[in-house]
CSV table of C-alpha atoms and ligand atoms in Angstrom, one decimal:
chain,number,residue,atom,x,y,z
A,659,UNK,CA,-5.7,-14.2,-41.5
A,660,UNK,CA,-6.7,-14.1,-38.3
A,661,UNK,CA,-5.1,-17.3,-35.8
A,662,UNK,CA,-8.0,-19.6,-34.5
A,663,UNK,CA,-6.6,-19.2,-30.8
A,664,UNK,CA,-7.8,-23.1,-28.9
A,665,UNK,CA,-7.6,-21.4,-25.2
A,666,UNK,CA,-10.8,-20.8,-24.6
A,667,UNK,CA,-10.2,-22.3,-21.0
A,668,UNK,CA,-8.9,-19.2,-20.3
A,669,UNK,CA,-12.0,-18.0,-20.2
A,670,UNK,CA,-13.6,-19.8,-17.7
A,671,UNK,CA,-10.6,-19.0,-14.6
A,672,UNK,CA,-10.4,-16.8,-11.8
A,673,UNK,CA,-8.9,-17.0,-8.6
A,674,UNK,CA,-9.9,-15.0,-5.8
A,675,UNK,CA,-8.5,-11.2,-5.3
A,676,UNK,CA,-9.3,-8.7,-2.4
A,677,UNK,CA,-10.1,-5.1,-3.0
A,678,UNK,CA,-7.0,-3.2,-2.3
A,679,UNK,CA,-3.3,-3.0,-2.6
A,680,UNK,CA,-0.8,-0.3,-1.9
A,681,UNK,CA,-0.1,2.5,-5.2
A,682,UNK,CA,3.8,1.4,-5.0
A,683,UNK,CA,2.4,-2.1,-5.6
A,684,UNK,CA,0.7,-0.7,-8.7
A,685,UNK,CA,3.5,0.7,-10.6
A,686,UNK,CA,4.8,-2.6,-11.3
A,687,UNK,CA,1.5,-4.8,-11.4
A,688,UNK,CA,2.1,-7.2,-8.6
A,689,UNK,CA,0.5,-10.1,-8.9
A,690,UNK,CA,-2.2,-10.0,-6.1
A,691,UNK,CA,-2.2,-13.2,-4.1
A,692,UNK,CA,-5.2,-13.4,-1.6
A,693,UNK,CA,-3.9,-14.8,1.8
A,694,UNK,CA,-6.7,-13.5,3.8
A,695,UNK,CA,-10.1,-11.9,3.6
A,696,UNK,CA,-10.5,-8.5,4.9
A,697,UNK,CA,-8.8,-6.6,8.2
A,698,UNK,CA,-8.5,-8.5,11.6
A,699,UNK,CA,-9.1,-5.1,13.6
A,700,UNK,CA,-11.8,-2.9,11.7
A,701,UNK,CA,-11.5,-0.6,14.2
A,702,UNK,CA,-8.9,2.5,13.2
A,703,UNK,CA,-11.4,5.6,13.6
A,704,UNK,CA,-10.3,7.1,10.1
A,705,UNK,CA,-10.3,3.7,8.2
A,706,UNK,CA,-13.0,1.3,10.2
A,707,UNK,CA,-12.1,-1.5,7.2
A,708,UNK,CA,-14.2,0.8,4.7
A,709,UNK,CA,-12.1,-0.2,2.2
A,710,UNK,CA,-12.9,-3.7,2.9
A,711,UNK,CA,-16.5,-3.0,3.2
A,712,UNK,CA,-15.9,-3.3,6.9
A,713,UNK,CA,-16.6,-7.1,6.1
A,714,UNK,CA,-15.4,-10.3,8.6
A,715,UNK,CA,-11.9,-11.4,8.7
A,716,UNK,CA,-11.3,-14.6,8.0
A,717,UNK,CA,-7.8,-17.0,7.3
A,718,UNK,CA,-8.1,-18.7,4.2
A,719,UNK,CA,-6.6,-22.1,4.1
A,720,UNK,CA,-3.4,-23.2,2.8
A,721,UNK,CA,-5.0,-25.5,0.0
A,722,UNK,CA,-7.6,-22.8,-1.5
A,723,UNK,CA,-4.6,-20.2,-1.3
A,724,UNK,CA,-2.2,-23.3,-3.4
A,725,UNK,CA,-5.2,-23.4,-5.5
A,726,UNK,CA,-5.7,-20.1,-6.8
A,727,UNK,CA,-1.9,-19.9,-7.3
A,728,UNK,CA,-2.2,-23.1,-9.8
A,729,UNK,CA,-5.4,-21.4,-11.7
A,730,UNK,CA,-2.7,-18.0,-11.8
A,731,UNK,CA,-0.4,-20.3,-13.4
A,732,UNK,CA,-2.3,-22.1,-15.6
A,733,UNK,CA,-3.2,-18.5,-17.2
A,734,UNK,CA,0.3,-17.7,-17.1
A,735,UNK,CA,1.0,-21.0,-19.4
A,736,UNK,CA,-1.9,-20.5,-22.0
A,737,UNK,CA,-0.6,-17.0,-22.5
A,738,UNK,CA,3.0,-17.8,-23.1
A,739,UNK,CA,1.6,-20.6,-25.4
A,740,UNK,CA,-0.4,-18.1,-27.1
A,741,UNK,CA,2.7,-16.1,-27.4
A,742,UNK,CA,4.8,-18.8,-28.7
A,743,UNK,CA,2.3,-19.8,-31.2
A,744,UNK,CA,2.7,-16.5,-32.3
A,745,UNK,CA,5.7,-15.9,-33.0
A,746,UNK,CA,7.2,-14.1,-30.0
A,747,UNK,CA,8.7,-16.6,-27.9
A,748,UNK,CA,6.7,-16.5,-24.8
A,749,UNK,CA,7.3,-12.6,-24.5
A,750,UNK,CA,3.8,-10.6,-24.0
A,751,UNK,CA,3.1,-7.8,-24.9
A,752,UNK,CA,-0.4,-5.5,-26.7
A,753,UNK,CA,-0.3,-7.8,-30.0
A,754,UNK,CA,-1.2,-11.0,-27.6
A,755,UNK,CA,-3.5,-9.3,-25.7
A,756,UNK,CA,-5.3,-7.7,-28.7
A,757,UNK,CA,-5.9,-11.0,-30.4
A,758,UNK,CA,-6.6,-13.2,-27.2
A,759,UNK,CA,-9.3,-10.6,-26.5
A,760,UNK,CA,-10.5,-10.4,-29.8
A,761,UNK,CA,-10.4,-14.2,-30.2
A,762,UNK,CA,-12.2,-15.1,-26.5
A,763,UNK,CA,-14.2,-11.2,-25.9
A,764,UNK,CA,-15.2,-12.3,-22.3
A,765,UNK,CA,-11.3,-12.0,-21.2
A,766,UNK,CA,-11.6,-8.2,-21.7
A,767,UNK,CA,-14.2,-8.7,-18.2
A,768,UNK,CA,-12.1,-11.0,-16.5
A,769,UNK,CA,-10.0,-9.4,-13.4
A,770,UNK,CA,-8.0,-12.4,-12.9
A,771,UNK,CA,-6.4,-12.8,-16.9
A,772,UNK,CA,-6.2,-8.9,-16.7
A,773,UNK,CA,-4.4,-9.0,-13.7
A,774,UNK,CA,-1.8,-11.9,-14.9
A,775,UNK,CA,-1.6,-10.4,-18.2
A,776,UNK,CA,-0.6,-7.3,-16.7
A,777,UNK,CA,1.7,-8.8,-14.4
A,778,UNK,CA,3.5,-10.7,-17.4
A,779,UNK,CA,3.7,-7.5,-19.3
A,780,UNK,CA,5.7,-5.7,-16.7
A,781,UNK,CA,8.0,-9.1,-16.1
A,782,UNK,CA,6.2,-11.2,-13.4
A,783,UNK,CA,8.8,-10.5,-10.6
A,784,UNK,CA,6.9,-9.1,-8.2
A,785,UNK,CA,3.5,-10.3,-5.4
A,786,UNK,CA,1.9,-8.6,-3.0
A,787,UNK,CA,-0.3,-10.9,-0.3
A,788,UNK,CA,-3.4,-9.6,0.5
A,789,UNK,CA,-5.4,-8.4,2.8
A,790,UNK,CA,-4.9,-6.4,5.4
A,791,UNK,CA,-2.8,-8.0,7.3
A,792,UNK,CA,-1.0,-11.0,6.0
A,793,UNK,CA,1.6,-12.4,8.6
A,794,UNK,CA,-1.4,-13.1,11.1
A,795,UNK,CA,-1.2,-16.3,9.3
A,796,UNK,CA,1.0,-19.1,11.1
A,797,UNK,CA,4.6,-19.0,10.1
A,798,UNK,CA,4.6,-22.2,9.0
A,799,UNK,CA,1.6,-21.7,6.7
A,800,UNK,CA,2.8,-18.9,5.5
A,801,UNK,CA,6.0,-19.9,4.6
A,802,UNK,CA,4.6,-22.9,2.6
A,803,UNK,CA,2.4,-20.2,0.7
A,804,UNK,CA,5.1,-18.0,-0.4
A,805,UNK,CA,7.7,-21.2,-0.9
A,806,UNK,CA,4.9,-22.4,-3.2
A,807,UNK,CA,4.6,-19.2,-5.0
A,808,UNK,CA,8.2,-19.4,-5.5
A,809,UNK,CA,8.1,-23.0,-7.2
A,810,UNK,CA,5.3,-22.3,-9.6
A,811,UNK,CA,6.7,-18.9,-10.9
A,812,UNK,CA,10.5,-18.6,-10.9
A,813,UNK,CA,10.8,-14.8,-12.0
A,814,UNK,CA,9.5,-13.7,-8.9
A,815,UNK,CA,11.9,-11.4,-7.2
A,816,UNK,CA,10.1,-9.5,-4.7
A,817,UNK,CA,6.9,-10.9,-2.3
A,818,UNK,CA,5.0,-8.3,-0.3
A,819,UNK,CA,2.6,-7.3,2.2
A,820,UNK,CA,0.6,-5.3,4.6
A,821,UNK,CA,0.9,-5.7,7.7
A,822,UNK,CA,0.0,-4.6,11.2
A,823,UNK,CA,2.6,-3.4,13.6
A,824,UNK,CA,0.6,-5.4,16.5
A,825,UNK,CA,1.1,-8.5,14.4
A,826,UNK,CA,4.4,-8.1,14.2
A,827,UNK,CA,5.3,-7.1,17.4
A,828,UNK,CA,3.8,-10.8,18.8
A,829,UNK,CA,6.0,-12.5,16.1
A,830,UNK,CA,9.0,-13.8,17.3
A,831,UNK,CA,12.5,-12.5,15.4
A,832,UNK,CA,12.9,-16.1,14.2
A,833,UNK,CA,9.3,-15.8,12.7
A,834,UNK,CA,10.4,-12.5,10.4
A,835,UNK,CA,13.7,-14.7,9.8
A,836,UNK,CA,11.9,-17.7,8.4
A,837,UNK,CA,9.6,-15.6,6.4
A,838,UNK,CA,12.4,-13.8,4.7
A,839,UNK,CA,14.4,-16.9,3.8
A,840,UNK,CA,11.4,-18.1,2.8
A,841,UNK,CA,11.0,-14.6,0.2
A,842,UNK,CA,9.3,-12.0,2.1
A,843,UNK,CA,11.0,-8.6,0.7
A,844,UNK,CA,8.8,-5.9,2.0
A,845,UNK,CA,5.9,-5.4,4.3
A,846,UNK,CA,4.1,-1.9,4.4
A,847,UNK,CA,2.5,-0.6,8.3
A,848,UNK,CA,0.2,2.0,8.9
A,849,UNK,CA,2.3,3.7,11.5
A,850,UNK,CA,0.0,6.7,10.9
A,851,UNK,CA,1.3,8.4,14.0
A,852,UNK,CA,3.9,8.3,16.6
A,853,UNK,CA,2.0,10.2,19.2
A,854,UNK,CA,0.5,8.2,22.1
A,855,UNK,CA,-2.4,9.9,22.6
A,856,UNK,CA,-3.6,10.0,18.8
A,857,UNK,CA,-2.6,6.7,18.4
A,858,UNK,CA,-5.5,6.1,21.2
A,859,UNK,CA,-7.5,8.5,19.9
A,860,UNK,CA,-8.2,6.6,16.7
A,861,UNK,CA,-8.1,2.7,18.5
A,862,UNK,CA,-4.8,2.3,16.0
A,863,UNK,CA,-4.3,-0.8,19.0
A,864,UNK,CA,-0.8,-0.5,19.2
A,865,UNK,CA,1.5,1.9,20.8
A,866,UNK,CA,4.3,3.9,19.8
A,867,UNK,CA,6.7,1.7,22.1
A,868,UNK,CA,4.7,-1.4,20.0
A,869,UNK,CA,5.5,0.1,16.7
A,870,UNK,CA,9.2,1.0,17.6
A,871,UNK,CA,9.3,-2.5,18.4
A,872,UNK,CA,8.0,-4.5,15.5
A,873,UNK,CA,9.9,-2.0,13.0
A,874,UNK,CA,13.5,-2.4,14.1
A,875,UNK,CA,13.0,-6.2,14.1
A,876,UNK,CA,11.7,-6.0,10.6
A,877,UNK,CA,14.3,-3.7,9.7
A,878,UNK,CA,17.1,-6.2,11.3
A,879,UNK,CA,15.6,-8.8,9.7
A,880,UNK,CA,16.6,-7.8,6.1
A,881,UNK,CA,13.0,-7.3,5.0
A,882,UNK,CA,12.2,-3.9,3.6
A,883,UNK,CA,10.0,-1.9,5.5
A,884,UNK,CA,7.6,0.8,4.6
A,885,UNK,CA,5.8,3.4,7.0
A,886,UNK,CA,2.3,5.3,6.3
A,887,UNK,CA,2.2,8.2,8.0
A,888,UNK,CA,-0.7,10.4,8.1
A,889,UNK,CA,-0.1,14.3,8.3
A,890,UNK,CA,-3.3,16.1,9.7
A,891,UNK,CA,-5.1,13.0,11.8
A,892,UNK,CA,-5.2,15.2,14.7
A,893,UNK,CA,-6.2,17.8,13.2
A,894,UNK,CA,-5.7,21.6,14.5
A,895,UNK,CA,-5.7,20.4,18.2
A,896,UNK,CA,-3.0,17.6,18.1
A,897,UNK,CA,-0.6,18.6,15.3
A,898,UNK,CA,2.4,19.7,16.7
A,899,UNK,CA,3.0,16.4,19.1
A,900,UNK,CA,1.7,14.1,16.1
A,901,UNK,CA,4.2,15.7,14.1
A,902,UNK,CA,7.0,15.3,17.0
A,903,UNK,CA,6.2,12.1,18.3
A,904,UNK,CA,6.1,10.8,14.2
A,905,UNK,CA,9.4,11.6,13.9
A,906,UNK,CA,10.3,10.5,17.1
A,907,UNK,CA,9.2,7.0,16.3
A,908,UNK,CA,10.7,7.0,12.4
A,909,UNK,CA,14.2,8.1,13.5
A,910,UNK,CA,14.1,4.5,16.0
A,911,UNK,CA,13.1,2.6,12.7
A,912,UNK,CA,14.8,4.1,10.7
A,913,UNK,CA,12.7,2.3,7.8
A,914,UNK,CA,13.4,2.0,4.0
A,915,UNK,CA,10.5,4.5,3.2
A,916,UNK,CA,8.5,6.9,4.6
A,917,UNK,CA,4.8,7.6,2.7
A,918,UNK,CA,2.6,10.2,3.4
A,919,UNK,CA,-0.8,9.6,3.1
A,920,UNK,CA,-2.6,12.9,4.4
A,921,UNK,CA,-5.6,12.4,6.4
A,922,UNK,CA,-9.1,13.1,4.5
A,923,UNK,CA,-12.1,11.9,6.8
A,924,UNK,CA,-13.8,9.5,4.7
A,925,UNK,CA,-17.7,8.5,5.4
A,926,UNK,CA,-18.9,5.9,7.4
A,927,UNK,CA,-16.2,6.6,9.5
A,928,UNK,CA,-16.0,7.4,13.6
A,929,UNK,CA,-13.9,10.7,12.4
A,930,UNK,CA,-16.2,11.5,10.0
A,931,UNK,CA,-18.4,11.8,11.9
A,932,UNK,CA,-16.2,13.7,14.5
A,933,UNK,CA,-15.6,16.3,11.3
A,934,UNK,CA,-19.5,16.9,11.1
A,935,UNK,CA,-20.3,17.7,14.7
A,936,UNK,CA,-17.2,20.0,14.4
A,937,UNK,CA,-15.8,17.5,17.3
A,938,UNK,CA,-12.4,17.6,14.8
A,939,UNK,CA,-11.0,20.5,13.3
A,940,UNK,CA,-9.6,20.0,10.2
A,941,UNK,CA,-5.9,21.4,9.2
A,942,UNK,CA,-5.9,24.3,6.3
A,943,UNK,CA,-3.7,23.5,3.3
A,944,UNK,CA,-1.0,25.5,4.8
A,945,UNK,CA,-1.3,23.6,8.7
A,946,UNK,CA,-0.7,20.3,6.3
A,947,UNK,CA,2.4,21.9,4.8
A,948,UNK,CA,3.5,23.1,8.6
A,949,UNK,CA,2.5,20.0,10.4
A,950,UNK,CA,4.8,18.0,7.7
A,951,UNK,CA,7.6,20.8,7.8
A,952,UNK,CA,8.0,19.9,11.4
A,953,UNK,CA,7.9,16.7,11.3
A,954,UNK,CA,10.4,16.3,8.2
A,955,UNK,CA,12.6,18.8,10.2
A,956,UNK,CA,13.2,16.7,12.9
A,957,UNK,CA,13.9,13.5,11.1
A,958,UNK,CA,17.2,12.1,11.3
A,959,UNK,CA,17.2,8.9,8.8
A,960,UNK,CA,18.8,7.0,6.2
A,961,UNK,CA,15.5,6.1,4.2
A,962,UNK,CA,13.6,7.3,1.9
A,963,UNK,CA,10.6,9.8,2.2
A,964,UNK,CA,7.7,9.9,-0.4
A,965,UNK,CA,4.8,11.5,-1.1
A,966,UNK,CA,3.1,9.0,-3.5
A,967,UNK,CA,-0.5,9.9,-3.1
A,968,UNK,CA,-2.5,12.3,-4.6
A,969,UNK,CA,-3.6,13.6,-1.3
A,970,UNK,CA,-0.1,15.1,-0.7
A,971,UNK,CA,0.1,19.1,-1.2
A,972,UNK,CA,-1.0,20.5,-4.9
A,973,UNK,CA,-1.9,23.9,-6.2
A,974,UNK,CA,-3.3,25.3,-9.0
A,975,UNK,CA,-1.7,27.6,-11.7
A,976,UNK,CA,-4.0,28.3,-14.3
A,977,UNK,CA,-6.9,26.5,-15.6
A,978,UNK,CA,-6.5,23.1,-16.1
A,979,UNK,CA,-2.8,23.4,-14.3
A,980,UNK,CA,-2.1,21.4,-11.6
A,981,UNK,CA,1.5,21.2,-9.6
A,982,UNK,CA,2.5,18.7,-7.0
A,983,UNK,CA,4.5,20.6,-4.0
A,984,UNK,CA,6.5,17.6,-3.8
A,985,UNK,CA,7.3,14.6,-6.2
A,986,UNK,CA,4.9,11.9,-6.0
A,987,UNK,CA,6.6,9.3,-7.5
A,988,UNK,CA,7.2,6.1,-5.5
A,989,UNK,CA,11.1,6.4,-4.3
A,990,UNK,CA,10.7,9.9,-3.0
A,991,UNK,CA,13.6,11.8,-1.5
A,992,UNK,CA,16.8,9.8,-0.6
A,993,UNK,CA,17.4,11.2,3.2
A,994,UNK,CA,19.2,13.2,5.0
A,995,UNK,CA,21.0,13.7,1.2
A,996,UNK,CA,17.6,15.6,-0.2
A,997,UNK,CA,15.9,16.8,3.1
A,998,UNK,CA,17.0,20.4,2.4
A,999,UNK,CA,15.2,20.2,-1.1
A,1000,UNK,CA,11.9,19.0,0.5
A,1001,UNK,CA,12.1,21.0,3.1
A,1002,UNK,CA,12.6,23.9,0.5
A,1003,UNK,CA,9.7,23.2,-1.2
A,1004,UNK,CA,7.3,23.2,2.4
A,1005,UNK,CA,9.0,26.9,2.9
A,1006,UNK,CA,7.9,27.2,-0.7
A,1007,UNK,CA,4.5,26.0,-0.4
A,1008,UNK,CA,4.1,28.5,2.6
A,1009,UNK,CA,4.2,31.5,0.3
A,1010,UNK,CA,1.6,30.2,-2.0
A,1011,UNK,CA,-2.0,31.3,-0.8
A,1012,UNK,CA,-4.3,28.8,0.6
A,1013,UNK,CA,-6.9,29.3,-2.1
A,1014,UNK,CA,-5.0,28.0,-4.7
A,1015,UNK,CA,-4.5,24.5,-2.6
A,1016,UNK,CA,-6.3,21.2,-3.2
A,1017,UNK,CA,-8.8,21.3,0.2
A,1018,UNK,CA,-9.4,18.5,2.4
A,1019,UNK,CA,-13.0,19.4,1.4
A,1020,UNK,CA,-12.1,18.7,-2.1
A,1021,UNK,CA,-11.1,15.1,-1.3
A,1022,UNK,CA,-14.5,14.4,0.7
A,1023,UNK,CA,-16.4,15.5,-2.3
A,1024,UNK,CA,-14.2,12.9,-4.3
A,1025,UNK,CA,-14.7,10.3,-1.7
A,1026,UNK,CA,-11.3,9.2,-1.9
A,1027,UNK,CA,-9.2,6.5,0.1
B,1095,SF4,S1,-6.2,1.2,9.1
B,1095,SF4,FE1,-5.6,-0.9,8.7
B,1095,SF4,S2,-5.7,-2.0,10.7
B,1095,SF4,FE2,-6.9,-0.1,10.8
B,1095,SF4,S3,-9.0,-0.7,10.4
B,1095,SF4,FE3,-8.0,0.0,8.4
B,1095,SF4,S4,-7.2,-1.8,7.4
B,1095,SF4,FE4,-7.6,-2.3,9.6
């Protein structure tokens, strides 16, 4: 017989979640955590805050962030209750979620149960802080959020975010420091490129002496860092000193990881539009693979290099066959150990033919991030 489940509260809560999060972030269903709304700049050339829907930034405030954490916990309770009424000890897992669905059908709709359901299933450790660009909100505030966060779920072991190198770089070391003892374990920057004149080129607002800056004090701080970079922004014209000045840049870090996100002009954007009036020209599947060789060639790290995105090199075998160049799983290559094998691969790629390549063109007509 089917249990008469008494939570139909459940139904009824939501706390607020912004639109995006990074893929690594994914893998392990972080709890999202909305800090701010949207992208304090809005003006990268390639991005413009489309995936923000190029909407207003605003700081939320302390209280309403506190307050969507307690309505995150409440639905973290009523599940374990569930759980325990069932039998299972406050472990979740597809039996809970079947019934509480079944029982309350509207929580099959709802982002925010979803999302903490998800998170319980895969063992509530970890949190990433949206938006865009989390530590532009005070220390002190910020702190008290992720202190908070703390408190009300104990199993948290990791607390991330994005963050903008500019940001950073106007923070003072004893900022990151208090922010880490606080349980900040990772933030994620858009280096993009380490070239001075790209870096221009596409209003990133920070330069490559900025970024250099703001990663080594993350990376003395103790909190993990990760670096986007993004092979082909400069297309045919810049590649060579994007490619240089990239690594340049990552061997000063020296960050934890490295992801590539190859460049795909997406619309509404500056460098779309660029790509249209043929003001841009784009790089061929195998001035990707050579652009990247070069770069990976000259870096001299202790990190780790990914290519997590689907964007990153793939050809076709036959029909229905798909092969990623390089693994595309979230840790990557452990560096310099496994340069040689992804440098292999690049040399491999090179002697595949370009038809057989996922295009940039491809990825337009996707319209992906
Ligand atoms: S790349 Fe980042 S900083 Fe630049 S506009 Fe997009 S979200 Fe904002």
């Amino acid at each position: 017989m089917d249990m008469i489940v008494d939570h139909n509260k459940l139904a009824g809560l939501s706390f607020e979640m912004g639109a995006i999060r990074p893929p690594s972030e994914g893998g392990s269903f972080s709890l999202l955590i909305r800090v701010t709304r949207n992208c304090p700049w809005n003006q990268c050339t390639f991005c413009y805050g489309i995936p923000y829907n190029h909407e207003k930034f605003n700081l939320r405030s302390v209280d309403d962030v506190k307050a969507d954490i307690d309505i995150a916990k409440t639905i973290h309770d009523e599940i374990k209750k569930v759980s325990r009424e069932m039998g299972y000890s406050g472990a979740v897992n597809n039996v809970i979620g079947a019934r509480l669905t079944r029982s309350i059908p509207q929580l099959g709709y709802s982002h925010s149960f979803i999302s903490v359901f998800n998170w319980l299933y895969s063992g509530a450790r970890t949190v990433f802080l949206q938006d865009a660009d989390s530590l532009i909100v005070p220390t002190p505030q910020l702190v008290n959020i992720i202190e908070y966060l703390k408190e009300k779920f104990p199993t948290i072991n990791r607390i991330t975010s994005y963050a903008r190198a500019k940001t950073i770089f106007k923070k003072k070391e004893k900022d990151l420091e208090e922010l880490r003892n606080a349980g900040l374990s990772r933030v994620h920057i858009g280096l993009e490129t380490g070239d001075d004149e790209l870096l221009w080129k596409v209003k990133k607002g920070v330069t490559s002496e900025e970024h250099i800056i703001a990663g080594k004090m993350v990376m003395k701080t103790g909190i993990e860092l990760s670096e986007y970079v993004m092979p082909g922004l400069g297309g045919k014209a810049l590649s060579r000193q994007h490619a240089e000045n990239t690594a340049r840049v990552l061997n000063e870090i020296d960050p934890d990881f490295i992801r590539s996100r190859p460049f795909t002009p997406m619309p509404d954007t500056p460098l779309f539009d660029d790509y249209e009036q043929n003001k841009l020209e784009l790089l061929s599947p195998h001035g990707y693979l050579t652009e990247i060789k070069m770069m990976v060639e000259k870096l001299d790290i202790t990190g780790r290099v990914c290519f997590d995105h689907f964007r990153n090199p793939s050809y076709r075998g036959g029909p229905g066959d798909l092969t990623h160049l390089l693994k595309q799983d979230y840790d990557g290559y452990k560096f310099p150990e496994e340069k040689e094998i992804v440098l292999d691969s690049l040399e491999k790629g090179l002697t595949i033919s370009e038809e057989r390549f996922l295009q940039t063109e491809d990825f337009i007509r996707l319209g992906s991030l």
